Amino acid sequence: MERVVVLEARKASIGDGTEVRRLLPQRALRTAGAWCFLDHYGPDDVSRGAGMQVPPHPHIGLQTVSWLFDGHVLHRDSLGSQQLIRPGELNLMTSGRGVAHSEESPRGRPATLHGLQLWIALPDAERFTEPGFAHHASLPVLHDGDATVTVVVGEYLGERSPAVVYSPLAGFEVAVPEGARFTLTTRPDFEYAVVAADGPATVAGAHIEPGRLAYLAPGLFGVPLTPDESRRDPARFFVLGGKPFTEQLVMWWNFVARTSGEITQARDDWQAGRFAPVRGYPGDPLPAPELPVARLLPR
Ligand code: MN
């Protein structure tokens, strides 16, 4: 790959039909580090109706990272967690061998919802671990030149996120004021992928905007992040990074595995009610789609 590659999202819908920009995985880029899934949604007006509703659904083999730029989401899971998340806070759920959760717009929410849903593939040695859930309301926030960097996952300039992950990873929200010149310090052994949350921006010379992802191959010590004239000041970026993840993944629906047999088993387990239930969600769980067996060959 070239040093900077711009990838286009594809449109997808989740839960009740909330439209998202799916940036990972895609044919040209399966993972960035162990980050294996990235949806960018909003800003959406969720003041009317039920807002965003993602009914109970299962996961295996991954960690989910929920990150908001604006608005509130209520998380429930099969461990009994019930947790409101707000901008600047991290919800981190480790599925290990299996967990189920739901996400919903809570009552009394702000009108605007805007955020990211990410998954991290668990390395083979960790993927059958016990499920767990952590909420981090307070994360390290650094001022680096004119920019403000929130360390969501991993470490930046010596400040480390409390989030427990299982491979070398970075996840930062970076706010850059209009007109500022800012270069994010990067590790040459990591690859990176950058989202512009609020509007057009330039990443290491490449133009992106919401719906486009800038991929940066390993070998860089810094990445210039420059907002174009944006409606929102400062403009916000989300930066994923990590050591290239070399394990072969088989992903289908909400499952991350290594073989199609594991996917089939997880689907059967969900359909047969063998995952622990999510309590309190005002609606039915999501049924699994039909399995397109021929498409599950490992790549
Ligand atoms: Mn989920």
XYZ file of C-alpha atoms and ligand atoms in Angstrom:
300
model
C 0.000 0.000 0.000
C 0.964 3.613 -0.461
C 1.942 5.450 2.658
C -1.453 7.265 2.831
C -4.539 5.644 1.335
C -8.018 7.164 1.469
C -10.809 4.592 1.789
C -14.526 5.205 1.290
C -17.148 4.090 3.808
C -20.075 2.008 2.729
C -23.544 2.808 4.001
C -25.031 0.358 6.444
C -27.906 0.428 8.906
C -27.978 -0.842 12.462
C -30.740 -1.821 14.866
C -33.919 0.075 14.002
C -32.401 1.467 10.809
C -29.968 4.104 12.061
C -27.726 4.900 9.071
C -24.007 4.531 9.628
C -20.836 5.033 7.620
C -19.003 1.681 7.837
C -15.289 2.405 7.534
C -13.927 -0.988 8.670
C -13.657 -3.744 7.691
C -13.304 -3.330 3.934
C -11.702 -5.329 1.168
C -8.665 -3.067 0.993
C -8.239 -2.904 4.759
C -9.435 -5.667 7.095
C -7.872 -4.243 10.270
C -5.838 -1.287 11.542
C -3.795 -2.798 14.335
C -6.348 -5.093 16.004
C -9.167 -2.575 15.285
C -11.444 -4.656 13.059
C -14.698 -2.698 12.850
C -15.547 0.996 12.697
C -18.940 2.641 12.235
C -19.254 6.440 12.257
C -22.806 7.689 12.786
C -24.413 11.089 12.994
C -24.697 13.858 13.824
C -28.351 12.751 13.865
C -31.360 14.423 15.443
C -32.676 11.843 17.920
C -35.088 14.182 19.718
C -38.174 12.559 18.156
C -39.397 8.990 18.423
C -37.222 6.347 20.014
C -33.907 7.699 18.685
C -31.251 5.021 18.216
C -32.320 1.518 19.276
C -29.967 -1.443 18.879
C -31.722 -4.477 20.434
C -29.839 -7.192 22.343
C -27.336 -9.019 20.138
C -24.350 -11.283 20.834
C -20.595 -10.907 20.356
C -17.647 -13.310 20.489
C -13.915 -12.809 20.059
C -13.737 -9.027 20.419
C -13.917 -5.920 22.577
C -16.464 -3.213 21.768
C -15.484 0.433 22.159
C -18.281 2.996 22.249
C -17.245 6.634 21.781
C -19.489 9.675 21.514
C -18.791 13.112 20.063
C -22.274 14.338 21.027
C -25.287 12.903 22.845
C -26.002 10.050 25.217
C -26.367 6.260 24.801
C -27.547 3.731 27.385
C -25.696 0.399 27.355
C -27.099 -2.814 28.880
C -25.413 -6.205 28.791
C -25.810 -9.835 29.800
C -23.419 -9.288 32.741
C -26.060 -7.028 34.317
C -24.324 -3.752 33.430
C -26.499 -0.716 32.765
C -24.387 2.310 31.913
C -25.059 5.703 30.389
C -22.229 6.973 28.211
C -21.551 10.642 27.431
C -18.957 12.393 25.229
C -15.425 11.965 26.564
C -16.279 8.695 28.325
C -15.389 5.173 27.221
C -17.550 2.087 27.332
C -15.342 -0.974 26.821
C -16.967 -4.405 26.719
C -14.866 -7.533 26.422
C -16.907 -10.308 24.880
C -14.323 -13.000 25.389
C -16.130 -16.269 24.664
C -19.546 -14.611 24.611
C -21.625 -11.674 25.761
C -24.788 -9.890 24.628
C -25.660 -6.211 24.838
C -28.067 -3.512 23.700
C -27.700 0.208 23.047
C -30.469 2.767 23.139
C -31.197 6.478 23.197
C -32.214 7.141 26.812
C -35.037 9.383 27.995
C -34.123 13.013 28.518
C -31.274 12.810 26.006
C -29.675 15.691 24.109
C -31.129 16.152 20.594
C -27.927 15.358 18.731
C -26.259 11.935 18.577
C -22.854 11.548 16.958
C -20.329 8.827 17.644
C -18.272 5.807 16.771
C -18.770 2.096 17.354
C -15.522 0.154 17.203
C -14.416 -3.421 17.727
C -11.004 -4.700 18.677
C -10.181 -8.300 17.681
C -8.946 -10.314 20.647
C -5.700 -12.183 19.988
C -6.071 -15.949 19.810
C -4.659 -16.442 23.316
C -7.296 -14.115 24.856
C -10.415 -14.689 22.824
C -12.047 -17.259 25.111
C -11.520 -15.135 28.227
C -14.331 -14.298 30.649
C -16.603 -11.498 29.442
C -16.287 -8.126 31.159
C -17.497 -4.532 31.019
C -15.713 -1.332 32.021
C -16.848 2.295 31.987
C -14.098 4.916 32.072
C -15.576 8.331 32.879
C -12.185 9.957 33.219
C -9.464 9.550 30.604
C -6.106 11.330 30.238
C -6.444 14.614 28.316
C -3.229 16.266 27.088
C -2.506 19.588 25.474
C 0.011 19.086 22.681
C 0.679 22.429 21.028
C -2.704 23.862 20.051
C -4.359 20.436 19.997
C -6.134 18.533 22.755
C -5.612 14.765 22.779
C -7.869 12.420 24.747
C -6.148 9.073 25.275
C -9.013 6.597 24.837
C -6.860 3.496 24.342
C -3.101 3.058 24.707
C -0.591 5.813 25.416
C 0.260 9.287 24.121
C 3.342 11.254 25.223
C 3.585 9.243 28.432
C -0.096 9.430 29.415
C -1.805 6.053 29.455
C -5.491 5.177 29.208
C -6.840 2.890 31.952
C -8.576 0.795 29.285
C -7.405 -2.827 29.324
C -6.653 -4.127 25.830
C -4.752 -7.202 24.691
C -2.517 -6.029 21.847
C -0.395 -2.905 21.176
C -3.025 -0.297 20.276
C -3.771 3.408 20.140
C -7.122 5.209 20.130
C -7.157 9.001 20.436
C -9.682 11.788 20.020
C -7.775 14.817 18.764
C -9.339 18.301 18.739
C -7.537 20.803 16.513
C -8.519 24.499 16.433
C -9.157 26.088 13.066
C -5.997 27.527 11.569
C -3.695 25.506 13.843
C -0.783 23.464 12.554
C -0.619 20.188 14.437
C 1.369 17.001 13.973
C 0.318 13.975 15.995
C 3.302 12.048 17.325
C 3.129 8.463 16.039
C 5.030 5.213 16.502
C 6.793 3.898 13.418
C 5.901 0.302 14.328
C 2.153 1.152 14.281
C -0.207 1.584 11.355
C -2.934 4.222 11.761
C -6.389 5.073 10.450
C -7.911 8.532 10.885
C -11.535 9.708 10.894
C -12.492 13.371 10.506
C -15.574 13.662 12.705
C -16.829 17.145 11.896
C -15.977 18.020 8.302
C -13.287 18.156 5.644
C -9.688 17.832 6.768
C -6.225 16.987 5.523
C -4.307 14.037 7.002
C -0.650 13.789 5.981
C -1.555 15.582 2.757
C -4.610 13.432 1.954
C -8.112 14.915 1.899
C -10.782 13.225 4.009
C -14.205 14.078 5.409
C -16.891 12.118 7.271
C -17.349 8.919 5.258
C -13.671 8.623 4.363
C -10.862 6.971 6.289
C -7.181 7.865 5.908
C -4.951 4.801 6.309
C -1.269 5.306 7.137
C 1.157 2.403 6.817
C 3.850 1.870 9.477
C 7.021 3.912 9.355
C 5.807 7.366 10.401
C 6.974 9.399 13.403
C 4.277 12.055 12.980
C 1.023 12.671 11.129
C -0.115 16.244 10.334
C -3.849 16.692 11.089
C -5.290 19.882 9.600
C -8.968 20.820 9.652
C -10.354 22.647 6.633
C -12.574 25.583 7.504
C -15.082 23.678 9.581
C -18.440 24.455 11.047
C -17.155 23.139 14.342
C -14.152 24.677 16.077
C -12.089 22.862 17.208
C -12.463 20.094 14.616
C -12.328 16.587 16.037
C -10.435 13.600 14.677
C -10.405 10.006 15.878
C -7.149 8.161 15.367
C -6.867 4.354 15.518
C -3.509 2.697 15.583
C -1.703 -0.483 16.412
C 0.872 -3.042 15.408
C -0.404 -4.731 12.243
C -2.605 -7.648 13.352
C -1.437 -10.761 11.548
C -3.922 -13.378 12.752
C -6.439 -14.443 10.107
C -9.953 -13.425 11.180
C -13.276 -14.812 10.093
C -15.917 -12.128 10.752
C -19.643 -12.479 10.248
C -22.507 -10.462 11.752
C -21.364 -9.687 15.309
C -18.823 -12.469 15.617
C -15.045 -12.438 15.273
C -13.575 -15.932 15.001
C -10.946 -17.991 13.217
C -13.078 -20.602 11.454
C -16.515 -20.770 9.851
C -17.336 -23.600 12.293
C -16.935 -21.214 15.225
C -19.254 -18.722 13.513
C -21.898 -21.386 12.910
C -21.655 -22.498 16.546
C -22.014 -18.937 17.860
C -25.028 -18.321 15.631
C -26.644 -21.578 16.803
C -25.934 -20.641 20.439
C -27.615 -17.244 20.011
C -30.635 -18.629 18.152
C -31.042 -21.370 20.802
C -30.910 -18.888 23.696
C -27.597 -20.162 25.070
C -26.201 -16.643 25.592
C -27.125 -15.034 28.912
C -30.024 -12.580 28.449
C -29.852 -8.768 28.455
C -32.346 -7.545 31.035
C -34.373 -4.353 30.833
C -34.232 -3.578 27.120
C -37.698 -2.457 25.968
C -37.947 -4.828 23.013
C -37.042 -8.203 21.573
C -33.491 -9.400 20.871
C -32.178 -9.292 17.305
C -32.443 -12.605 15.463
C -29.305 -13.677 13.603
C -29.470 -13.390 9.817
C -29.201 -16.474 7.643
C -25.659 -17.755 7.327
C -24.053 -17.326 3.871
C -21.783 -20.326 4.380
C -19.890 -19.952 1.120
C -18.659 -16.491 2.148
C -17.088 -17.620 5.404
C -13.867 -18.976 4.016
C -10.857 -17.560 5.858
C -8.908 -14.984 3.892
Mn -22.698 -4.660 19.602
